[in-house]
Coordinates of C-alpha atoms in Angstrom, one line a residue:
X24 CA -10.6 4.5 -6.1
X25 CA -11.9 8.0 -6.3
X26 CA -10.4 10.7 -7.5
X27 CA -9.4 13.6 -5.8
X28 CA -6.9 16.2 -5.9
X29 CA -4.4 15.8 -3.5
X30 CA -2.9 18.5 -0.2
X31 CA -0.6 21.1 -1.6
X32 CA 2.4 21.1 0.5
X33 CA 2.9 24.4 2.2
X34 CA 4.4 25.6 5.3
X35 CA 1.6 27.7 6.9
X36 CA 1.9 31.3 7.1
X37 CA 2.4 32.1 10.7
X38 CA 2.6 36.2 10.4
X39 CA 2.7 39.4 8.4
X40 CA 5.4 41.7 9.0
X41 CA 5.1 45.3 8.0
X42 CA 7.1 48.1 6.7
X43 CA 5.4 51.3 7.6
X44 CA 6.8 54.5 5.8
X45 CA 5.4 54.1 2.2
X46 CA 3.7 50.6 2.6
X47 CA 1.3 50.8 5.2
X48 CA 0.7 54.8 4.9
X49 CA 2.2 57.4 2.3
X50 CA 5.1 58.6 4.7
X51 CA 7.6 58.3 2.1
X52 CA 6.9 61.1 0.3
X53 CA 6.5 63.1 3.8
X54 CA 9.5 62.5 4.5
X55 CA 11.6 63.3 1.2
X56 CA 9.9 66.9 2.0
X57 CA 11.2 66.8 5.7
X58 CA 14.7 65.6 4.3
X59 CA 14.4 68.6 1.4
X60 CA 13.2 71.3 4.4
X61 CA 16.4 70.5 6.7
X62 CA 18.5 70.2 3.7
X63 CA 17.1 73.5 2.4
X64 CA 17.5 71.9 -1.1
X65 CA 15.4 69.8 -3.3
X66 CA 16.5 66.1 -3.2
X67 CA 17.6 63.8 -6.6
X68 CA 17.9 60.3 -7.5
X69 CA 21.1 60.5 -6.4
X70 CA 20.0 61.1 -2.6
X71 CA 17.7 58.0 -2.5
X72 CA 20.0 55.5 -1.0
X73 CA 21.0 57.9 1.8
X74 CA 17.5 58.9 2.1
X75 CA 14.9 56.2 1.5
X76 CA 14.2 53.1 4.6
X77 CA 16.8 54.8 6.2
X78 CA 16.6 55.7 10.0
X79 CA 16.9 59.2 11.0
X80 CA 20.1 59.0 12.4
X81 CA 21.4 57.9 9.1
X82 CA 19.8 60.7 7.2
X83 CA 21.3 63.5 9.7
X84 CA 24.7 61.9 9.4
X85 CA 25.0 62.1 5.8
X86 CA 23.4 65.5 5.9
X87 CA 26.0 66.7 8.6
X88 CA 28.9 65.4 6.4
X89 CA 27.7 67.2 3.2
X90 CA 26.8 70.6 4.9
X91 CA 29.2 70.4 8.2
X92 CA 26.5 71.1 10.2
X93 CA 26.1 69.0 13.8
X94 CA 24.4 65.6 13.7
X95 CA 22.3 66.1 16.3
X96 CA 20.8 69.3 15.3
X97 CA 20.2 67.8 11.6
X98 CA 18.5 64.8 13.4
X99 CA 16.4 67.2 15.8
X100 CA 15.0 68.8 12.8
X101 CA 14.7 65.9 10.7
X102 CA 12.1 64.3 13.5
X103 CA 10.3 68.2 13.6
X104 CA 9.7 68.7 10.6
X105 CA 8.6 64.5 9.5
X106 CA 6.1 64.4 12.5
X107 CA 4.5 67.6 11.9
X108 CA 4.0 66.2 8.2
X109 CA 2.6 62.9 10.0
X110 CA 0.3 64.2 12.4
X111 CA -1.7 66.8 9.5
X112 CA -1.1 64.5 6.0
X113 CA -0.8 60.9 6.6
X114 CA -3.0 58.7 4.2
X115 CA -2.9 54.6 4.3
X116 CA -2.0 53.0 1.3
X117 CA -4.1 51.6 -1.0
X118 CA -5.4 48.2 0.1
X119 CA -3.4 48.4 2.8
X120 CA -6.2 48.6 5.6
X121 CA -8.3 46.0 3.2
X122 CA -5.1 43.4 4.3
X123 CA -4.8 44.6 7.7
X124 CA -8.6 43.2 8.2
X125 CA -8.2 40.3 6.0
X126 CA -4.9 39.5 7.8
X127 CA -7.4 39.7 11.4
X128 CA -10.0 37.9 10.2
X129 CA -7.9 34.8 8.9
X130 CA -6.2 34.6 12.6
X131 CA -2.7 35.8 11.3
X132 CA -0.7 38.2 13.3
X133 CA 0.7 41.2 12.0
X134 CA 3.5 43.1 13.4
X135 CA 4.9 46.9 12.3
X136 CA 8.6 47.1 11.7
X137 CA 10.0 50.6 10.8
X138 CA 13.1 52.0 11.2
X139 CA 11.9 55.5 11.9
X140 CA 11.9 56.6 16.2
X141 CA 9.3 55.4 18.3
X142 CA 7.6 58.8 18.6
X143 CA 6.7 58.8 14.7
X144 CA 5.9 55.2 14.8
X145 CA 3.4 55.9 17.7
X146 CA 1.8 58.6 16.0
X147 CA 1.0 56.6 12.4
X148 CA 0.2 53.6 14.9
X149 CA -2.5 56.1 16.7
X150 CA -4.2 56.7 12.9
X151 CA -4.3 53.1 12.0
X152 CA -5.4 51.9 15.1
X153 CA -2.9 50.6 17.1
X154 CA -4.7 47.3 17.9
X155 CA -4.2 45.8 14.2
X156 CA -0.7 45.2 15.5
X157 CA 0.6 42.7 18.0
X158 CA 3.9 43.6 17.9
X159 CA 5.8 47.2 16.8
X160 CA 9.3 47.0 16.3
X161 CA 11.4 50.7 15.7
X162 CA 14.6 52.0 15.2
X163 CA 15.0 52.6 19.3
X164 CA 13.9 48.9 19.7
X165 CA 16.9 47.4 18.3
X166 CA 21.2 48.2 18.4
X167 CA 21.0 47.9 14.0
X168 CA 17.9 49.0 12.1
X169 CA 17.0 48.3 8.7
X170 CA 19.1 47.3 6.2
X171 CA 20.5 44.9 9.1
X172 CA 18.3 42.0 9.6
X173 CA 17.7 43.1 13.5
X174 CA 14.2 44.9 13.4
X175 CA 12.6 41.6 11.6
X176 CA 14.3 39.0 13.8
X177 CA 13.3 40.8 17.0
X178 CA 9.7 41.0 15.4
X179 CA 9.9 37.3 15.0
X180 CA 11.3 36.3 18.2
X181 CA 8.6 38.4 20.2
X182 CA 5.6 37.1 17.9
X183 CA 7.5 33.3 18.4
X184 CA 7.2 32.3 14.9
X185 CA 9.9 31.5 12.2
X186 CA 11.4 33.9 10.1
X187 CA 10.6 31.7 7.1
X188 CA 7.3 31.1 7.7
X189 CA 6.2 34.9 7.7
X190 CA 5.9 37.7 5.0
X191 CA 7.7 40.8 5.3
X192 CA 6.4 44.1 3.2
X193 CA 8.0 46.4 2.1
X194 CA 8.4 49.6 -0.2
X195 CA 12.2 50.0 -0.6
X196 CA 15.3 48.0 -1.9
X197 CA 16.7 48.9 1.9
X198 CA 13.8 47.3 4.0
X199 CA 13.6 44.1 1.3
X200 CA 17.4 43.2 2.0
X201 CA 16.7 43.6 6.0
X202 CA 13.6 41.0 5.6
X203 CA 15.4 38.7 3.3
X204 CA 18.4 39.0 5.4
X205 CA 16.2 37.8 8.4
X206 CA 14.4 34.8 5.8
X207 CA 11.2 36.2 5.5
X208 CA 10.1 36.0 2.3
X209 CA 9.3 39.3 0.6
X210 CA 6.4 41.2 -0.9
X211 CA 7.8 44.0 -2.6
X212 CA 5.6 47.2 -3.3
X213 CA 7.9 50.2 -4.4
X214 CA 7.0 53.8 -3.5
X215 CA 9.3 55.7 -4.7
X216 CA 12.4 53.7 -6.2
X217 CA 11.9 50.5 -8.1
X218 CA 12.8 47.2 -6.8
X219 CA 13.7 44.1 -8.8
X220 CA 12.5 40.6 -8.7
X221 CA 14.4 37.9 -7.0
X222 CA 13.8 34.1 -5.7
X223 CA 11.7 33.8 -3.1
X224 CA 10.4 37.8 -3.7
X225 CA 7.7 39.3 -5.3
X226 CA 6.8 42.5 -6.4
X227 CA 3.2 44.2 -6.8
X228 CA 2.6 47.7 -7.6
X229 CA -0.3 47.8 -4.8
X230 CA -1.2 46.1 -1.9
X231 CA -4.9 46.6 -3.6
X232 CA -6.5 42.8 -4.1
X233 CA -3.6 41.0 -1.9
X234 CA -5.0 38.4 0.1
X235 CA -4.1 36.2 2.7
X236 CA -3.9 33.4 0.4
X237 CA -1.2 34.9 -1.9
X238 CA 0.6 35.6 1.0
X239 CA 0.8 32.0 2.0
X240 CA 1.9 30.6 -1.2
X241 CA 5.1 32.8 -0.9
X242 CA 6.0 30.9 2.2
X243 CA 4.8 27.7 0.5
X244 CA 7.8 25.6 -0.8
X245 CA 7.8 25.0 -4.0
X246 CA 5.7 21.6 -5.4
X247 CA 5.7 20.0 -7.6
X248 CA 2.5 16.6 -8.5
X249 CA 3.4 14.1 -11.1
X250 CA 1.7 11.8 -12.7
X251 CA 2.6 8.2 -14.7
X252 CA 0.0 7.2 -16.9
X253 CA -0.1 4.4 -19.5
X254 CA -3.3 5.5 -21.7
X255 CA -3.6 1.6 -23.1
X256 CA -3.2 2.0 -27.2
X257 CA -4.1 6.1 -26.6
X258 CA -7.4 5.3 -25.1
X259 CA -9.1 3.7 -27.8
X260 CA -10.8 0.8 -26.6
X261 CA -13.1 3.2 -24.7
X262 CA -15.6 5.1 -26.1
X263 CA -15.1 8.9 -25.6
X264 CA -11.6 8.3 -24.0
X265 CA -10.2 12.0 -25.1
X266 CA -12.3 13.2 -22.7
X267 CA -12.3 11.1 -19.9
X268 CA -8.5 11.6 -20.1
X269 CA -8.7 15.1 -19.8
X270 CA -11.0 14.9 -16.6
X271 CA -9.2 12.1 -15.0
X272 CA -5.6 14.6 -15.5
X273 CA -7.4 17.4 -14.1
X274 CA -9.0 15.4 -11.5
X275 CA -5.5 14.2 -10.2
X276 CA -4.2 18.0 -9.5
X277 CA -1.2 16.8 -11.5
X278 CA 1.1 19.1 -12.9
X279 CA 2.8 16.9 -14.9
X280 CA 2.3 13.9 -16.6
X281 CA 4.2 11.0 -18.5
X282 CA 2.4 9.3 -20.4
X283 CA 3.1 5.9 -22.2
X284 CA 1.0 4.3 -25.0
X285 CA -0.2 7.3 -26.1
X286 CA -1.4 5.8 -29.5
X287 CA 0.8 8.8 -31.7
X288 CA -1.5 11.6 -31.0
X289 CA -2.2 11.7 -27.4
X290 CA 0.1 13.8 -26.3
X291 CA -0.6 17.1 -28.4
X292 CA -3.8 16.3 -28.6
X293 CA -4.1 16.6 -24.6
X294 CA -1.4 19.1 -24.4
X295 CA -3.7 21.2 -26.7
X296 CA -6.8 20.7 -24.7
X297 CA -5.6 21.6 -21.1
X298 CA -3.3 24.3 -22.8
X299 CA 0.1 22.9 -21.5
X300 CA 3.7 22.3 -22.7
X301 CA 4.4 19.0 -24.1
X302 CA 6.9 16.7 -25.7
X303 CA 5.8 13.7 -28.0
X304 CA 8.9 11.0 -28.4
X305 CA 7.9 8.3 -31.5
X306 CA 4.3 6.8 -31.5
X307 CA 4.7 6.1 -27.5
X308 CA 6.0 8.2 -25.1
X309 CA 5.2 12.0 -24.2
X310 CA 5.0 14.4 -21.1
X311 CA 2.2 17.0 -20.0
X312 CA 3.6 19.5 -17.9
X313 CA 2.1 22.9 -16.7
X314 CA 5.4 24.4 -16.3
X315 CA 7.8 25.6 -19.2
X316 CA 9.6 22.9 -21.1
X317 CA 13.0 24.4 -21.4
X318 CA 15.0 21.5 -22.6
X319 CA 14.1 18.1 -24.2
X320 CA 16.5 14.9 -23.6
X321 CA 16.7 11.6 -25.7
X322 CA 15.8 10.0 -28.5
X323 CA 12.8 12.3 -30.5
X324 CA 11.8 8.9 -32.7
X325 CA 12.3 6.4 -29.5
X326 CA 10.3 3.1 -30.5
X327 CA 7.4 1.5 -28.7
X328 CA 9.4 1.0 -25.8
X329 CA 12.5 3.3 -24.5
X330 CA 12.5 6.7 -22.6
X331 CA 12.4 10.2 -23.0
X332 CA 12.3 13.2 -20.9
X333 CA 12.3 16.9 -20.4
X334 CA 13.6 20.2 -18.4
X335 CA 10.9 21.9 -17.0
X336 CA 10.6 25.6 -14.9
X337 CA 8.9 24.9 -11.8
X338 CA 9.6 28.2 -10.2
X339 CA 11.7 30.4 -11.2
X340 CA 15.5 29.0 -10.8
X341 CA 13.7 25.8 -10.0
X342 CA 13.9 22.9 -12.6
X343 CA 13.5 19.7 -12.6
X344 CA 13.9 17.1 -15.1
X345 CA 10.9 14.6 -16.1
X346 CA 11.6 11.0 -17.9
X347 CA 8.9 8.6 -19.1
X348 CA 9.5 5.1 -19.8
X349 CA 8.2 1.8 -21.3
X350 CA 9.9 -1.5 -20.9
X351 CA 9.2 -4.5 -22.6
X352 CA 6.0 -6.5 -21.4
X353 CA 7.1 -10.1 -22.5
X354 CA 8.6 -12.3 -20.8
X355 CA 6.4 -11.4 -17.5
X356 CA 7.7 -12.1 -14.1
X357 CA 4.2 -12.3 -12.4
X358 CA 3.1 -14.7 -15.0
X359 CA 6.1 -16.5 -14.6
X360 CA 5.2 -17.1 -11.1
X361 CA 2.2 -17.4 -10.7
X362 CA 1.0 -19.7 -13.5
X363 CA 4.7 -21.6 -14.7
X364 CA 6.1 -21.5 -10.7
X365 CA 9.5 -20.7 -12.1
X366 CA 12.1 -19.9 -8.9
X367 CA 13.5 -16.8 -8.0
X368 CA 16.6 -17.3 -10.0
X369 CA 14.6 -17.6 -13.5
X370 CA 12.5 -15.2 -12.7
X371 CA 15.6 -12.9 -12.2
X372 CA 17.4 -14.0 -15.4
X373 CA 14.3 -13.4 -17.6
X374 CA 14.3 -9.8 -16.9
X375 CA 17.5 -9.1 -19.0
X376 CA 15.7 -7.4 -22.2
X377 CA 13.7 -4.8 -19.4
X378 CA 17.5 -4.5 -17.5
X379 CA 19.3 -3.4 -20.9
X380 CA 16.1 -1.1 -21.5
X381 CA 16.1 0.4 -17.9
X382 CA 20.0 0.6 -17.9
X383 CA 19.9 2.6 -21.3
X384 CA 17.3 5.0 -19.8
X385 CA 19.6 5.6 -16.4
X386 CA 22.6 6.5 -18.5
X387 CA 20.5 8.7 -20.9
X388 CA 19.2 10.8 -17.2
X389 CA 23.0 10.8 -16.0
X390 CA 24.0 12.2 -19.9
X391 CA 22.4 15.1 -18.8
X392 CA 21.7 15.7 -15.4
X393 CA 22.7 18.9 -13.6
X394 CA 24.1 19.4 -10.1
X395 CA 21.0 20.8 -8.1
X396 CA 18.1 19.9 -10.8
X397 CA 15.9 17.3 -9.5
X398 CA 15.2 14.1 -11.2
X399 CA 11.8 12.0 -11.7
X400 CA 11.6 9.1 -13.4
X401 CA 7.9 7.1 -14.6
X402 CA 6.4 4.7 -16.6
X403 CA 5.6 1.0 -17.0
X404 CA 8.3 -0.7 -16.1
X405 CA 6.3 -4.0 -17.2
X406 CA 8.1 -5.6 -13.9
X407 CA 7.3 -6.1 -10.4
X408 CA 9.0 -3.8 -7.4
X409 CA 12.0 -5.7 -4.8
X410 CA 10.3 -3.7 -2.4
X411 CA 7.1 -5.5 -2.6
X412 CA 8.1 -8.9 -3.2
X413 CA 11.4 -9.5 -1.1
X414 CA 12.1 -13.3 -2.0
X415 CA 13.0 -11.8 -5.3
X416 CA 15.4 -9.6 -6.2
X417 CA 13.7 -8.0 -9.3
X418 CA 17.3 -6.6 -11.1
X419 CA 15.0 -3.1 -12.3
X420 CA 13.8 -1.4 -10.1
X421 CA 17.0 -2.6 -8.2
X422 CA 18.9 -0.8 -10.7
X423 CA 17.1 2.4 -10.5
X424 CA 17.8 2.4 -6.5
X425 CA 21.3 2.0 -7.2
X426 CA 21.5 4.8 -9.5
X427 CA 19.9 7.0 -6.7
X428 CA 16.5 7.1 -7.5
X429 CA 13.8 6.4 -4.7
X430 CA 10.5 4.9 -5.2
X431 CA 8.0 7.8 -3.8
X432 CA 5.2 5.3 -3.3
X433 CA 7.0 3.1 -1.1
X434 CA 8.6 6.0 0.7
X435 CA 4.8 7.3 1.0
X436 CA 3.6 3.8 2.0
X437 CA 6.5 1.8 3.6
X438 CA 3.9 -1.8 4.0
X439 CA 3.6 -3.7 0.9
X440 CA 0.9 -5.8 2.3
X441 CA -0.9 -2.7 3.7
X442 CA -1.0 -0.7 0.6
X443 CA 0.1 -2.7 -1.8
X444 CA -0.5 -0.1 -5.0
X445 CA -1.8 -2.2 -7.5
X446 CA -2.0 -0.9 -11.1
X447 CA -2.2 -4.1 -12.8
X448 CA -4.5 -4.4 -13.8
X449 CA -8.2 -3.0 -13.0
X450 CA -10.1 -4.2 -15.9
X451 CA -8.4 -7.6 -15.6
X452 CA -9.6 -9.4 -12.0
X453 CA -9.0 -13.3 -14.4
X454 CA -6.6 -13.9 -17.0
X455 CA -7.7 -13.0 -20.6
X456 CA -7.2 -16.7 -21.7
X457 CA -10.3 -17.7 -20.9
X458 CA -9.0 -20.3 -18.1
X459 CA -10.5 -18.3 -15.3
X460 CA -7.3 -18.4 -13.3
X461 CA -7.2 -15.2 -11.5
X462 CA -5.0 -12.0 -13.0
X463 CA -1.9 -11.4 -10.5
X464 CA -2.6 -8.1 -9.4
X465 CA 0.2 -6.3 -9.0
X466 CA 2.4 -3.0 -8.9
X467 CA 4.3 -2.4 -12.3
X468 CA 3.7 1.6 -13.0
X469 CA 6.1 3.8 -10.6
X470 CA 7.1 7.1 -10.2
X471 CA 11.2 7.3 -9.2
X472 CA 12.9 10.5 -8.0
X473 CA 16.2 11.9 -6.7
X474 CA 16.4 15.1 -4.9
X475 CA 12.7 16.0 -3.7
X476 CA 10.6 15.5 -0.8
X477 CA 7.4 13.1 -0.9
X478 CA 4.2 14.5 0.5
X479 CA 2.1 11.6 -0.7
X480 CA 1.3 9.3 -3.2
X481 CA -1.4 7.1 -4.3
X482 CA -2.7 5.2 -7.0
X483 CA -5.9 6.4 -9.4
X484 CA -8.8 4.4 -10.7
X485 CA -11.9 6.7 -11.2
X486 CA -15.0 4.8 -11.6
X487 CA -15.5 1.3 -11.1
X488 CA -14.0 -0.1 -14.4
X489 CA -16.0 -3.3 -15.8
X490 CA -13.7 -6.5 -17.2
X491 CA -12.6 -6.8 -19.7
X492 CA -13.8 -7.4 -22.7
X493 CA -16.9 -5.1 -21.8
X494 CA -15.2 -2.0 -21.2
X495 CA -16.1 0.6 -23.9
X496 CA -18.0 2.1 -21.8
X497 CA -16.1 2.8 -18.6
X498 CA -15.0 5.7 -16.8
X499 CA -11.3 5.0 -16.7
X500 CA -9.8 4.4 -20.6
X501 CA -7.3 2.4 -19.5
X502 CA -6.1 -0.7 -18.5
X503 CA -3.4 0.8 -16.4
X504 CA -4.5 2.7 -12.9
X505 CA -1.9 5.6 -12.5
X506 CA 0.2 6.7 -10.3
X507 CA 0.5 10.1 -8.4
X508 CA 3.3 11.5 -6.0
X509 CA 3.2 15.0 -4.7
X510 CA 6.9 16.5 -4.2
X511 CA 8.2 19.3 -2.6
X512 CA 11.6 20.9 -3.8
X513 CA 14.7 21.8 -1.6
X514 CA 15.1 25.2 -0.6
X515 CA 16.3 27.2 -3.1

């Protein structure tokens, strides 16, 4: 098979939705000097909550109850003296009319949602050209503006996309909890005030260098690709195997990886080469993982066979825990049937040392799972599937599914006899005991999960891998093909 790097889930971005008093244009600071002329006295820190994203009627209300002067007269003033600053000072942004083009020239509709009066709004929309928008949304348009989550629902609802499939940007802490109230992810870029970082918000200084592709990862769920690799004795029966390992990994698009056989080294070897985290358990067992490592689990000197596993970041607030494992090769079930004929029963019975193994791996996970973490679980379970050969019940991977963990390549590929998923073995196509009898190919490398969505899964072979014993020089160093799942987390 070849390799390629497989779809990144994401939700497609389906619109923009933008703030316009100090995101789009540099209005902000107009209007603190509007605020300061009615008030007749410079404005402090103090003032910005009352002041900043705040509609005009808000503004003349709190200035009416500090000075006693009439609402209305505040607010008459307030829209005087803003829109005179408007129509003589108003300056875009930086970047801001670089995205606005960007934003046309991808396809994706962008809408304007202020809570300042329609008459200012249509006045900044006249020097930016009112055509970049296909929707405006102001503070007359709806019965609660900003920080209500009204103005970016109605902007929503009249571009008919989802609120969580669009971007809303924004310069203050008021306008961010309107969008996120809404479920619009955020792109925060303050003006004026600072504003924090949260889940599913980010924050830029400048709307310089955004592009449309940044904006869709925010809306992108997050993923997460993982890979179960056994590297056959660390890759040393083929010649060069380091590096063919290190393509192969970054060929896949995985983002983690646990690994089996790894021949001692492997592991930080690799890890040190594509300049990831890693954990090494004994001579054996390790994991790759792009993400931060922020907790390790089991036993640090496991033997040859065992599991081991680790905590990793994946966004942040987003972990999910990553086991390896390696069960016991002998006695060997497709052997067992295919070359001794041995009923269904035997075959069952004989799996008792993988069972204890597999069983001892399940209670380590549940030792130390979390409520809301994820789980995945790989390796070479040295053991056929009950999903792919129903007329036995094979007792481990029947024991992982009653522990609650799903096999993503089944749940990817439902047919057995469709895609069966081979990864035994493809430098073995006859048995190695000379008898020409052919190999039973079948599928003994899996990559278990609780708690995640599968977007796809397949197996990997690159090259095409001469027998064995002439395979020092092929593509693939191993005798193992791997496996690859691409998840996608819950919502946060």
């Amino acid at each position: 098979m070849s390799p390629h790097t497989p779809d990144r889930p994401q939700r497609p971005l389906q619109a923009v939705l933008f703030d316009m008093d100090g995101t789009l244009v540099d209005t902000e600071r107009l209007w603190w000097e509007a605020v300061e002329q009615v008030a007749g006295r410079p404005l402090t820190e103090a003032d910005q909550p009352d002041v900043l994203g705040r509609p005009v009627e808000h503004t003349a209300a709190w200035l009416g109850a500090l000075t006693g002067r009439p609402a209305a007269d505040l607010a008459a003033g307030l829209h005087r003296e803003f829109a005179e600053r408007v129509r003589t000072g108003i300056v875009p942004r930086p970047g801001a009319l670089d995205l606005l083009a960007a934003l046309a020239a991808a396809g994706i509709p962008t809408a304007l949602v202020t809570a300042s009066p329609r008459a200012v709004a249509d006045v900044v929309l006249d020097a930016l050209g009112a055509g970049r928008f296909a929707v405006s949304v102001t503070a007359d348009d709806t019965p609660r503006t900003k920080p209500a989550p009204d103005p970016y629902l109605a902007a929503c609802r009249a571009l008919g996309v989802e609120p969580a499939a669009c971007v809303a940007v924004e310069d203050t802490e008021t306008g961010v909890a309107s969008a996120e109230a809404a479920g619009c992810a955020v792109l925060a870029v303050p003006s004026l005030a600072p504003i924090g970082a949260a889940p599913g918000r980010t924050v830029r200084q400048s709307l310089a260098g955004v592009t449309e592709q940044e904006l869709s990862r925010m809306v992108a769920p997050p993923s997460l690709t993982v890979m179960s690799w056994n590297l056959w004795l660390g890759g040393s029966r083929v010649e060069d195997h380091r590096a063919k390992q290190l393509k192969a990994i970054l060929d896949s698009g995985a983002d983690v990886v646990g690994l089996q056989e790894t021949g001692g080294t492997a592991t930080q070897e690799l890890a040190g080469a594509l300049g990831w985290h890693h954990h090494r358990a004994g001579e054996n067992l390790g994991v790759l993982s792009r993400h931060p490592i922020t907790a390790r689990f089991g036993d640090p000197d496991v033997g040859f066979y065992g599991a081991a596993g680790v905590r990793i970041a994946v966004a942040p607030g987003r972990e999910v825990d990553v086991w390896t494992a390696h069960l016991h090769y002998t006695p060997y079930g497709p052997y067992e049937a295919a070359f001794d004929g041995l009923p269904a029963a035997e075959l069952i019975a004989h799996e008792e040392v993988r069972l204890a193994q597999m069983r001892d791996a399940l209670q380590r996970i549940a030792e130390v799972s979390r409520e809301g973490v994820p789980v995945v679980l790989v390796g070479d379970f040295n053991c056929p599937s009950h999903l792919d050969r129903p007329d036995v019940a094979w007792p481990v991977t029947k024991a992982a599914e009653e522990a609650g963990l799903s096999d993503s390549f089944r749940e990817a590929h439902p047919d057995p006899a469709a895609v069966p998923g081979h990864t035994w073995s493809p430098v073995h196509p006859v048995h190695e005991d000379g008898s020409g009898r052919p190999e039973p190919q079948d599928r003994i490398d899996y990559v278990l999960h609780r708690g995640l969505t599968v977007r796809d899964a397949r197996t990997l072979v690159t090259g095409r891998p001469r027998p064995w014993p002439d395979v020092a020089h092929n593509d693939w160093p191993s005798d193992h093909a791997a496996v690859i799942t691409a998840f996608v987390l819950p919502p946060g």
